[in-house]
CSV table of C-alpha atoms in Angstrom, one decimal:
chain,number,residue,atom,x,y,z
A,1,UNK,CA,-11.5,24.9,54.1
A,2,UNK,CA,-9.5,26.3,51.6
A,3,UNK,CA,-6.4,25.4,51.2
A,4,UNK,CA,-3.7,26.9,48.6
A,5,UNK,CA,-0.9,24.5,47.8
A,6,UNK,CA,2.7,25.1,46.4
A,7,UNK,CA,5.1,22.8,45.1
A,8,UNK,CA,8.8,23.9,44.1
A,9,UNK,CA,10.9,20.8,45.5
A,10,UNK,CA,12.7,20.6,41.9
A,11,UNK,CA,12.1,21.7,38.4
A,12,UNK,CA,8.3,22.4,38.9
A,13,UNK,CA,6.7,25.2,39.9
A,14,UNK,CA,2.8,24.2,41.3
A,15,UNK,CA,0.4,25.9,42.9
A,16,UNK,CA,-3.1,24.7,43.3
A,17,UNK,CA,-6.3,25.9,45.5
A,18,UNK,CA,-8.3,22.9,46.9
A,19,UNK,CA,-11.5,23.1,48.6
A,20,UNK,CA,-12.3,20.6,51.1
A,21,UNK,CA,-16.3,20.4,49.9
A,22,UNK,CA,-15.9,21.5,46.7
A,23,UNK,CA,-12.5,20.2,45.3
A,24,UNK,CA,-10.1,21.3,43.5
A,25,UNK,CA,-10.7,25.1,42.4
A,26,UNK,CA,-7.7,26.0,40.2
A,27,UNK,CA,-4.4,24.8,39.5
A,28,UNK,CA,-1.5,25.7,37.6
A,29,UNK,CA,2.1,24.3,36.3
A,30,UNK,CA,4.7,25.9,35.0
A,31,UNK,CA,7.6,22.9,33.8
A,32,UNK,CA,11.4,23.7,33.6
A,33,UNK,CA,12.2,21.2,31.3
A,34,UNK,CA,13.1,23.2,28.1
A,35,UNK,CA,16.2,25.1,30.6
A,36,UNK,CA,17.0,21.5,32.2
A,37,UNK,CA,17.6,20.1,28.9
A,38,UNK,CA,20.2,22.1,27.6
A,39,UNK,CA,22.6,20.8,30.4
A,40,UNK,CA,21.0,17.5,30.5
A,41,UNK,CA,19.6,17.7,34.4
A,42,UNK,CA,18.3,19.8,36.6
A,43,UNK,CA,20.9,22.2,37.8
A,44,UNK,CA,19.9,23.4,40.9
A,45,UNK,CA,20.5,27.0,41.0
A,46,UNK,CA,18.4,27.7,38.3
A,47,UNK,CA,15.7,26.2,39.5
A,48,UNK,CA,15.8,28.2,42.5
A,49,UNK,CA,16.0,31.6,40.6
A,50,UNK,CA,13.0,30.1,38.2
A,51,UNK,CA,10.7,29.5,41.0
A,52,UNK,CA,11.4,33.2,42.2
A,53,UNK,CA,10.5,34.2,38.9
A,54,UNK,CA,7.2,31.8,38.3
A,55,UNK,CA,6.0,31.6,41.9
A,56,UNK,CA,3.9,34.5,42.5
A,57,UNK,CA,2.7,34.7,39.0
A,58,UNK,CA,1.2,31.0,39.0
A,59,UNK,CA,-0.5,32.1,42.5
A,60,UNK,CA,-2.0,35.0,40.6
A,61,UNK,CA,-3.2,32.7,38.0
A,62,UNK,CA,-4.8,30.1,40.5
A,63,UNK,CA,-6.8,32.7,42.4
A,64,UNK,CA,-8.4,34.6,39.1
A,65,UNK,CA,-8.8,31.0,38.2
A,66,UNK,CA,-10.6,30.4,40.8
A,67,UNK,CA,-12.8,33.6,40.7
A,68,UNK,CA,-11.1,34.3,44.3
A,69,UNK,CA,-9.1,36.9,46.4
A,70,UNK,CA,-5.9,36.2,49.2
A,71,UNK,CA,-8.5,36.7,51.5
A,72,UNK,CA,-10.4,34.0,50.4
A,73,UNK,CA,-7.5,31.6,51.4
A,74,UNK,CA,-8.0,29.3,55.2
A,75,UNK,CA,-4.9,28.2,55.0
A,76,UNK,CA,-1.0,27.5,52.9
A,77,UNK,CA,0.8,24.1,52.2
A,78,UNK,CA,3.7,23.8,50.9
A,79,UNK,CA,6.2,21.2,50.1
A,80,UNK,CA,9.2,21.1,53.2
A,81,UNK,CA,10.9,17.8,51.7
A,82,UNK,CA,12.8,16.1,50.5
A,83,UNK,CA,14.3,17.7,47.5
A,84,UNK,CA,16.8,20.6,46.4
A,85,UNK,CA,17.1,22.7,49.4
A,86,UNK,CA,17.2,25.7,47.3
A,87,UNK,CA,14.2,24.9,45.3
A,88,UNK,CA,12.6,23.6,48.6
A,89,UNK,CA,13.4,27.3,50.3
A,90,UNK,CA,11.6,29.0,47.9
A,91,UNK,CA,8.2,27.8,48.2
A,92,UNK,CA,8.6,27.0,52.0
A,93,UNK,CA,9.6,30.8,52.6
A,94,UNK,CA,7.2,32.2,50.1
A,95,UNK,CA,4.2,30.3,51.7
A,96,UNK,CA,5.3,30.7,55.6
A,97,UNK,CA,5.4,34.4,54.5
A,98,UNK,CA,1.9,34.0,52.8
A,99,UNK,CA,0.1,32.3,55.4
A,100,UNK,CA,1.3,35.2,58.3
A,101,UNK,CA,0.4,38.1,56.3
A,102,UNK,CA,-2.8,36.5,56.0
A,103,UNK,CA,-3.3,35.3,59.3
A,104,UNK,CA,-3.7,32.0,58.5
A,105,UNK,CA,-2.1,28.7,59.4
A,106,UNK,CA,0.0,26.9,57.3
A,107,UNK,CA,1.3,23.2,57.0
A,108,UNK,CA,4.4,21.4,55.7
A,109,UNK,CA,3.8,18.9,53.4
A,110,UNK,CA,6.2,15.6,52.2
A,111,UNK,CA,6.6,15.5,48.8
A,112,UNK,CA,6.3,11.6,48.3
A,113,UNK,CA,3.0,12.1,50.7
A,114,UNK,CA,1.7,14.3,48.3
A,115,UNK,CA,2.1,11.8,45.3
A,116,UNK,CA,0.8,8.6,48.1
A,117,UNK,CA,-2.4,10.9,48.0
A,118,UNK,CA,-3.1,12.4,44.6
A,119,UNK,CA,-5.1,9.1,43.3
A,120,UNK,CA,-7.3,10.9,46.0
A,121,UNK,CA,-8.3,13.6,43.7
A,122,UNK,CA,-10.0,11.6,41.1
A,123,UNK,CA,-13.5,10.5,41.0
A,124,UNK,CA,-12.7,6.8,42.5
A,125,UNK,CA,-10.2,7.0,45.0
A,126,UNK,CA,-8.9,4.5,46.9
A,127,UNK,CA,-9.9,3.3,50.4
A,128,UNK,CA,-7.5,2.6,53.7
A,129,UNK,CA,-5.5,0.5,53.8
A,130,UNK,CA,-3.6,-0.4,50.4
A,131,UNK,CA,0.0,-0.9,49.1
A,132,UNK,CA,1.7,2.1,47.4
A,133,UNK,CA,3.9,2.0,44.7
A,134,UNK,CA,5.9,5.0,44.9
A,135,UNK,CA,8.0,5.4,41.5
A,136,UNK,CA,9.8,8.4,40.3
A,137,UNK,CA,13.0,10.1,39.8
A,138,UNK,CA,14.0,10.1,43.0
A,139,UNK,CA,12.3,7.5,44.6
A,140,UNK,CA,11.1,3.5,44.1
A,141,UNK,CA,9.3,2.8,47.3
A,142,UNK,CA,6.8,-0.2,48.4
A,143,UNK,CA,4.5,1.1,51.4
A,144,UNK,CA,1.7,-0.1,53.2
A,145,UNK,CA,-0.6,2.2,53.8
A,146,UNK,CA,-2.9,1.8,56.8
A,147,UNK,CA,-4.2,5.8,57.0
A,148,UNK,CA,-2.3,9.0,56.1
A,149,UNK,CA,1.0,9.1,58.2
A,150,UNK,CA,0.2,5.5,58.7
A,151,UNK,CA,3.0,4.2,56.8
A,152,UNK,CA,5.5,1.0,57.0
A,153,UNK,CA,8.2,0.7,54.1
A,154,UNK,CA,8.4,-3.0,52.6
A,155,UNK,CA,11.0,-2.7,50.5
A,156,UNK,CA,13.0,0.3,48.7
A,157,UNK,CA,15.0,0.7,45.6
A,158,UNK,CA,18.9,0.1,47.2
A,159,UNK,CA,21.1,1.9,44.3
A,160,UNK,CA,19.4,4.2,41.4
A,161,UNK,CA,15.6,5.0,41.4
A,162,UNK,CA,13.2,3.7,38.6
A,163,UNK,CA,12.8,7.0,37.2
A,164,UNK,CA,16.6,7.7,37.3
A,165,UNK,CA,17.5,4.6,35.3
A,166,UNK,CA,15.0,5.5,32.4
A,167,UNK,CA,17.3,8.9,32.0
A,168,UNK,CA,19.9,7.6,31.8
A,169,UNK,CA,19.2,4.6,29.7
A,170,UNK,CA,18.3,7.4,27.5
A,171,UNK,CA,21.5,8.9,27.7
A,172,UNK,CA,23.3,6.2,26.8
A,173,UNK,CA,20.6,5.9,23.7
A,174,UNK,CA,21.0,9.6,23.0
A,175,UNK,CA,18.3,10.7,23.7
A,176,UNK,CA,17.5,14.2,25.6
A,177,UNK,CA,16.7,15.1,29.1
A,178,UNK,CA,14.2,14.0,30.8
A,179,UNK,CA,14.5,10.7,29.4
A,180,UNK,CA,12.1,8.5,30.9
A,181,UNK,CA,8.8,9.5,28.6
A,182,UNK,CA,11.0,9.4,25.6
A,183,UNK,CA,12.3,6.2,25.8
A,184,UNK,CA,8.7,5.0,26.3
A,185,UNK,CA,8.2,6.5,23.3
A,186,UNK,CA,11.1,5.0,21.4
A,187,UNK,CA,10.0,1.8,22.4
A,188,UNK,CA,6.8,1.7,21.0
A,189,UNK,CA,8.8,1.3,17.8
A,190,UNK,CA,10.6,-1.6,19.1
A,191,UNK,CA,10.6,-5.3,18.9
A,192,UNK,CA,10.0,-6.6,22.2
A,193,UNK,CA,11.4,-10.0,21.4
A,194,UNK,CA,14.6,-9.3,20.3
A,195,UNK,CA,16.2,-8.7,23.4
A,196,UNK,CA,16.0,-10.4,26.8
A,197,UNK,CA,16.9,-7.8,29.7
A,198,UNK,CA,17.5,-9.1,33.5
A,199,UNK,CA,14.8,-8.8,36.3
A,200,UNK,CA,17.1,-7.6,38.7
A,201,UNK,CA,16.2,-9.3,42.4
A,202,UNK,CA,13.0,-11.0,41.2
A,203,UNK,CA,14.8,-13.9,42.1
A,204,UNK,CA,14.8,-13.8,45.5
A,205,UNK,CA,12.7,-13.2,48.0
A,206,UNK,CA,12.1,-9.6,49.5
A,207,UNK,CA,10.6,-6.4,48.0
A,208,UNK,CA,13.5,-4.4,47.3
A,209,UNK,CA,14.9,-3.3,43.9
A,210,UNK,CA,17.8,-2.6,42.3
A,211,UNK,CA,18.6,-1.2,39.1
A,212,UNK,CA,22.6,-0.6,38.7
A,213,UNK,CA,22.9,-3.7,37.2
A,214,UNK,CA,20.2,-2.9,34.4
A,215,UNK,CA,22.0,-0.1,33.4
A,216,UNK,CA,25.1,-2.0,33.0
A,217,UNK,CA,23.7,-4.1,31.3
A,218,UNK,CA,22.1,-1.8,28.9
A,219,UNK,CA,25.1,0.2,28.4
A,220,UNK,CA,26.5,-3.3,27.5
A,221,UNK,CA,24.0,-4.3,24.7
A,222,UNK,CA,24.2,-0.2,23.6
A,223,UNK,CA,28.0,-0.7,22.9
A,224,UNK,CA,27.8,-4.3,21.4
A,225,UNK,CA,25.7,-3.0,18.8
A,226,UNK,CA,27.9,0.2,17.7
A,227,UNK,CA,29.0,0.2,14.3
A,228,UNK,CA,32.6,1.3,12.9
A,229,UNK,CA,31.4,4.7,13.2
A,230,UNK,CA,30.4,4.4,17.1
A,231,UNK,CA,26.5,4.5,15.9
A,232,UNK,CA,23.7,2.3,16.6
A,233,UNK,CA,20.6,1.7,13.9
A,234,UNK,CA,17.8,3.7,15.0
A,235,UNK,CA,15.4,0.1,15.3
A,236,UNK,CA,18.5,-1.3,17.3
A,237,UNK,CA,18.1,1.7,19.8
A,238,UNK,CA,14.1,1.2,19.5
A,239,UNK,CA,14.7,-2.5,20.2
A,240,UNK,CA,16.7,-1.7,23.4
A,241,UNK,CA,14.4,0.8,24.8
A,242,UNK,CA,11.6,-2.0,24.2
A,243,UNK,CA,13.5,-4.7,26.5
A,244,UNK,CA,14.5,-1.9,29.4
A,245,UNK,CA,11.7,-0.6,29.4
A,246,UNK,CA,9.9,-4.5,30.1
A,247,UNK,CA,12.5,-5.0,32.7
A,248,UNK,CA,11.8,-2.4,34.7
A,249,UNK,CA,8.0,-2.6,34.3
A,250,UNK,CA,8.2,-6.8,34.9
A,251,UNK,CA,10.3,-5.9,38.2
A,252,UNK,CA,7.9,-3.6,39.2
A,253,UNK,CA,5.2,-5.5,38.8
A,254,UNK,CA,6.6,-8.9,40.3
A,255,UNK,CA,7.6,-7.0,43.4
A,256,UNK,CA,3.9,-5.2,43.2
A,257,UNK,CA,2.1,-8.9,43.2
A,258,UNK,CA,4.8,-10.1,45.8
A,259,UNK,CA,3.8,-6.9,48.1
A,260,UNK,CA,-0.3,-7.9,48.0
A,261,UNK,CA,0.5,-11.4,48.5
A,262,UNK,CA,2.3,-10.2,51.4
A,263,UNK,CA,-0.3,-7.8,53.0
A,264,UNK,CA,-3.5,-9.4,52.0
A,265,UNK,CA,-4.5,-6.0,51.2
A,266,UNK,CA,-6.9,-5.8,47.9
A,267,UNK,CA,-5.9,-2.3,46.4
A,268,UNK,CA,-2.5,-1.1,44.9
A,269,UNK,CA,-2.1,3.0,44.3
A,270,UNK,CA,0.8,3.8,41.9
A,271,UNK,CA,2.0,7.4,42.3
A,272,UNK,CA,4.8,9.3,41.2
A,273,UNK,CA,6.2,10.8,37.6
A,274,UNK,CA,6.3,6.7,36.2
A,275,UNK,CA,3.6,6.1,37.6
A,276,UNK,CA,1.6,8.0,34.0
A,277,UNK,CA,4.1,5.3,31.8
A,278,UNK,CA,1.1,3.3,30.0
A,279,UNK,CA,3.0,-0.2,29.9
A,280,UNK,CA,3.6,-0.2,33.2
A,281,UNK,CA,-0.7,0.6,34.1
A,282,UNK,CA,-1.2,-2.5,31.2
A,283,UNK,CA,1.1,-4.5,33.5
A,284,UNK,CA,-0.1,-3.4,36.8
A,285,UNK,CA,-3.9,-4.0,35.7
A,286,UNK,CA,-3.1,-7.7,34.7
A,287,UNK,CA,-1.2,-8.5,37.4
A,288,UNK,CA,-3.8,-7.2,39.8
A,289,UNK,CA,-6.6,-9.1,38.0
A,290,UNK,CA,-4.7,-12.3,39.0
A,291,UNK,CA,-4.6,-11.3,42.5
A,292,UNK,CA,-8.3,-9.9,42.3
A,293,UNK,CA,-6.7,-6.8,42.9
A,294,UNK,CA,-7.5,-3.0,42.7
A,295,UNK,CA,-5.2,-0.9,40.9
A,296,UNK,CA,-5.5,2.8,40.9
A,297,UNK,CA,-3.7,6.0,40.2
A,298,UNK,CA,-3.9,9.7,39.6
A,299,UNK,CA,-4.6,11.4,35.8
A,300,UNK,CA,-1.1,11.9,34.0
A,301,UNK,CA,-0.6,15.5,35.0
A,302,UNK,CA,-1.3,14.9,38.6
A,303,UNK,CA,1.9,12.0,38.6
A,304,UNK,CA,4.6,14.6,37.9
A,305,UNK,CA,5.0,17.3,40.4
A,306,UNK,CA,1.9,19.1,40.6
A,307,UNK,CA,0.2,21.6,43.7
A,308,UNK,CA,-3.0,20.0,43.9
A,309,UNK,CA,-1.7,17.2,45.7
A,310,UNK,CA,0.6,19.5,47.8
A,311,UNK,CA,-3.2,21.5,48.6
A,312,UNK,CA,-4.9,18.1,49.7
A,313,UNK,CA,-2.6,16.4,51.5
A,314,UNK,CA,-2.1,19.8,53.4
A,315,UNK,CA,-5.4,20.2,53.5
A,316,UNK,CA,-6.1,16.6,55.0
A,317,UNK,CA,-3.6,17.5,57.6
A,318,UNK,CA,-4.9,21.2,58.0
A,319,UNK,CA,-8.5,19.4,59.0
A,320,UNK,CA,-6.9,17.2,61.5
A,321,UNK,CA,-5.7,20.3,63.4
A,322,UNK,CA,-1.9,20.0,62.7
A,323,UNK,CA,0.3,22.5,61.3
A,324,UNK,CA,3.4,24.2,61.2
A,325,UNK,CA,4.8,26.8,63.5
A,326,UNK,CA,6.8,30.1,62.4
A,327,UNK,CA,10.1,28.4,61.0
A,328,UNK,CA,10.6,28.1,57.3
A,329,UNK,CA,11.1,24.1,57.3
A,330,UNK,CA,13.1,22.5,54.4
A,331,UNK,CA,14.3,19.1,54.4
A,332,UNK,CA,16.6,17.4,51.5
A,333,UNK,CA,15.7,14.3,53.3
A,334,UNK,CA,12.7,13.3,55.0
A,335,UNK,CA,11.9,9.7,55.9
A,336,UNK,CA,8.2,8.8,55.2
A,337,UNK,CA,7.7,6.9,58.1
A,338,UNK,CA,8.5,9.8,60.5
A,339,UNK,CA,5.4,11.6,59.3
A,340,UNK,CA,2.9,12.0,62.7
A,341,UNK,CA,-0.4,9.9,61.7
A,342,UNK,CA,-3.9,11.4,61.5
């Protein structure tokens, strides 16, 4: 079965054809970034109007890559939810559109699902059941997983996301939108001794996170160290990005051990855009050898938004015989655990 994917549930625009013996066919990005970054976020009108622009294009591009026609095509999936609900529209009207002019079916796909399954793509994927780590932007989630739609939430960020307190940490260090990969960046030019950030809730028992306080508390050390002109040193502001960025990666991986301990299970998959940060795979893949653990995750550009992971989890679905009737489905929110198991 083929199966074309599309992904517009923010700033990306993906599209991917996957193959169900063959693989993955084709698959193409296009990143909003460089228009984002100018008001420092995503502002989510135009993303909508981008993915208008890019959408068709990019499924042009997939098929030549491919060597392939429409017709060629079994069957569309495309992401439903959560995200922007404009954003979300787009590629949920464009592909229900797709699929009946072609005749074929078509599926609705959940976003963090698709991230849960891209370690699937690579040439060692993980077996059922494992623990998910499911760090982005939007979202810091602990699952277990016991099969696709098979899910059961151990613990959840309860304030800001892990991905949404790396931008703004780099706000607050002046840095640009998206922050996350560039304060990972700045801190490889930092002294990781120098400061001593808190591990917020590793304390107690439980696997859920919180990361308010972290901010506060980097916002803290930011101003402490402002000169009389309101600046800080460039190695003080690589110094800072060093100890938040440990304190988010320790927390992670604390609550990561905590949640095999808990489960028994042998394998951790880490998905999502933090998932590509290379401290936190060095911290994961240490703490896992402790616990004579498995860790894997997917190649760096299938952690950000991508189609080929909208295209197999769709397609995963597709095979089971579900899929989506006539209505153009788009959900801002969309609970994990209400997914229908396979």
């Amino acid at each position: 079965m083929r199966v074309l994917g599309i992904e517009t549930s923010c700033d990306e625009t993906g599209v991917a054809l996957y193959d169900s013996e063959k693989g993955l066919l084709g698959d193409a990005l296009y990143s909003q970034v460089a228009m984002h970054a100018e008001y420092g976020g995503v502002v989510p009108e135009l993303a909508s109007r981008d993915h208008v622009r890019k959408l068709i294009p990019l499924i042009r591009e997939v098929m030549a890559e491919a060597s392939l026609g429409l017709g060629d095509i079994d069957a569309i999936a495309y992401t439903a939810g959560p995200g922007l609900i404009g954003a979300l529209m787009v590629g949920a009207s464009t592909g229900r559109a797709l699929a009946l002019s072609l005749g074929v079916p078509a599926v609705s796909v959940h976003h963090m699902e698709g991230h849960l399954l891209a370690p699937m793509l690579e040439e060692t994927p993980p077996e059922f059941p494992f623990v998910a780590l499911l760090v982005s932007g939007g979202h810091t989630q602990l699952v277990k997983v016991e099969g696709i739609g098979r899910y059961s939430l151990l613990g959840e960020s309860l304030d800001d996301a892990a991905g949404e307190a790396f931008d703004k940490a780099a706000k607050m260090l002046g840095l640009d939108y998206p922050g996350g990969p560039l304060v990972a960046k700045l801190a490889q030019q930092g002294d990781h001794t120098r400061f001593r950030f808190p591990r917020p809730m590793t304390d107690r028992p439980g696997l859920n996170f919180s990361f308010s306080g972290l901010k506060t508390f980097t916002l803290n050390t930011v101003n402490a160290h402002r000169d009389d002109a309101g600046q800080v040193d460039d190695q003080t502001r690589a110094d800072i990005a060093a100890a938040f960025e440990d304190a988010v990666v320790d927390t992670l991986a604390i609550k990561c051990r905590r949640a095999i301990q808990q489960t028994g299970y042998r394998q951790l998959v880490i998905a999502g855009g933090v998932s590509a940060n290379t401290r936190l795979r060095e911290k994961l893949e240490a703490a896992m050898k402790k616990e004579r653990a498995k860790l894997f995750y997917a190649r760096p550009k299938f952690c950000t938004d991508n189609g080929a992971m909208i295209a197999y989890a769709g397609c995963q679905r597709l095979l089971a015989g579900q899929e989506s009737d006539l209505t153009i489905l788009a959900r801002p929110r969309w609970p994990m655990d209400t997914l229908p198991a396979i």
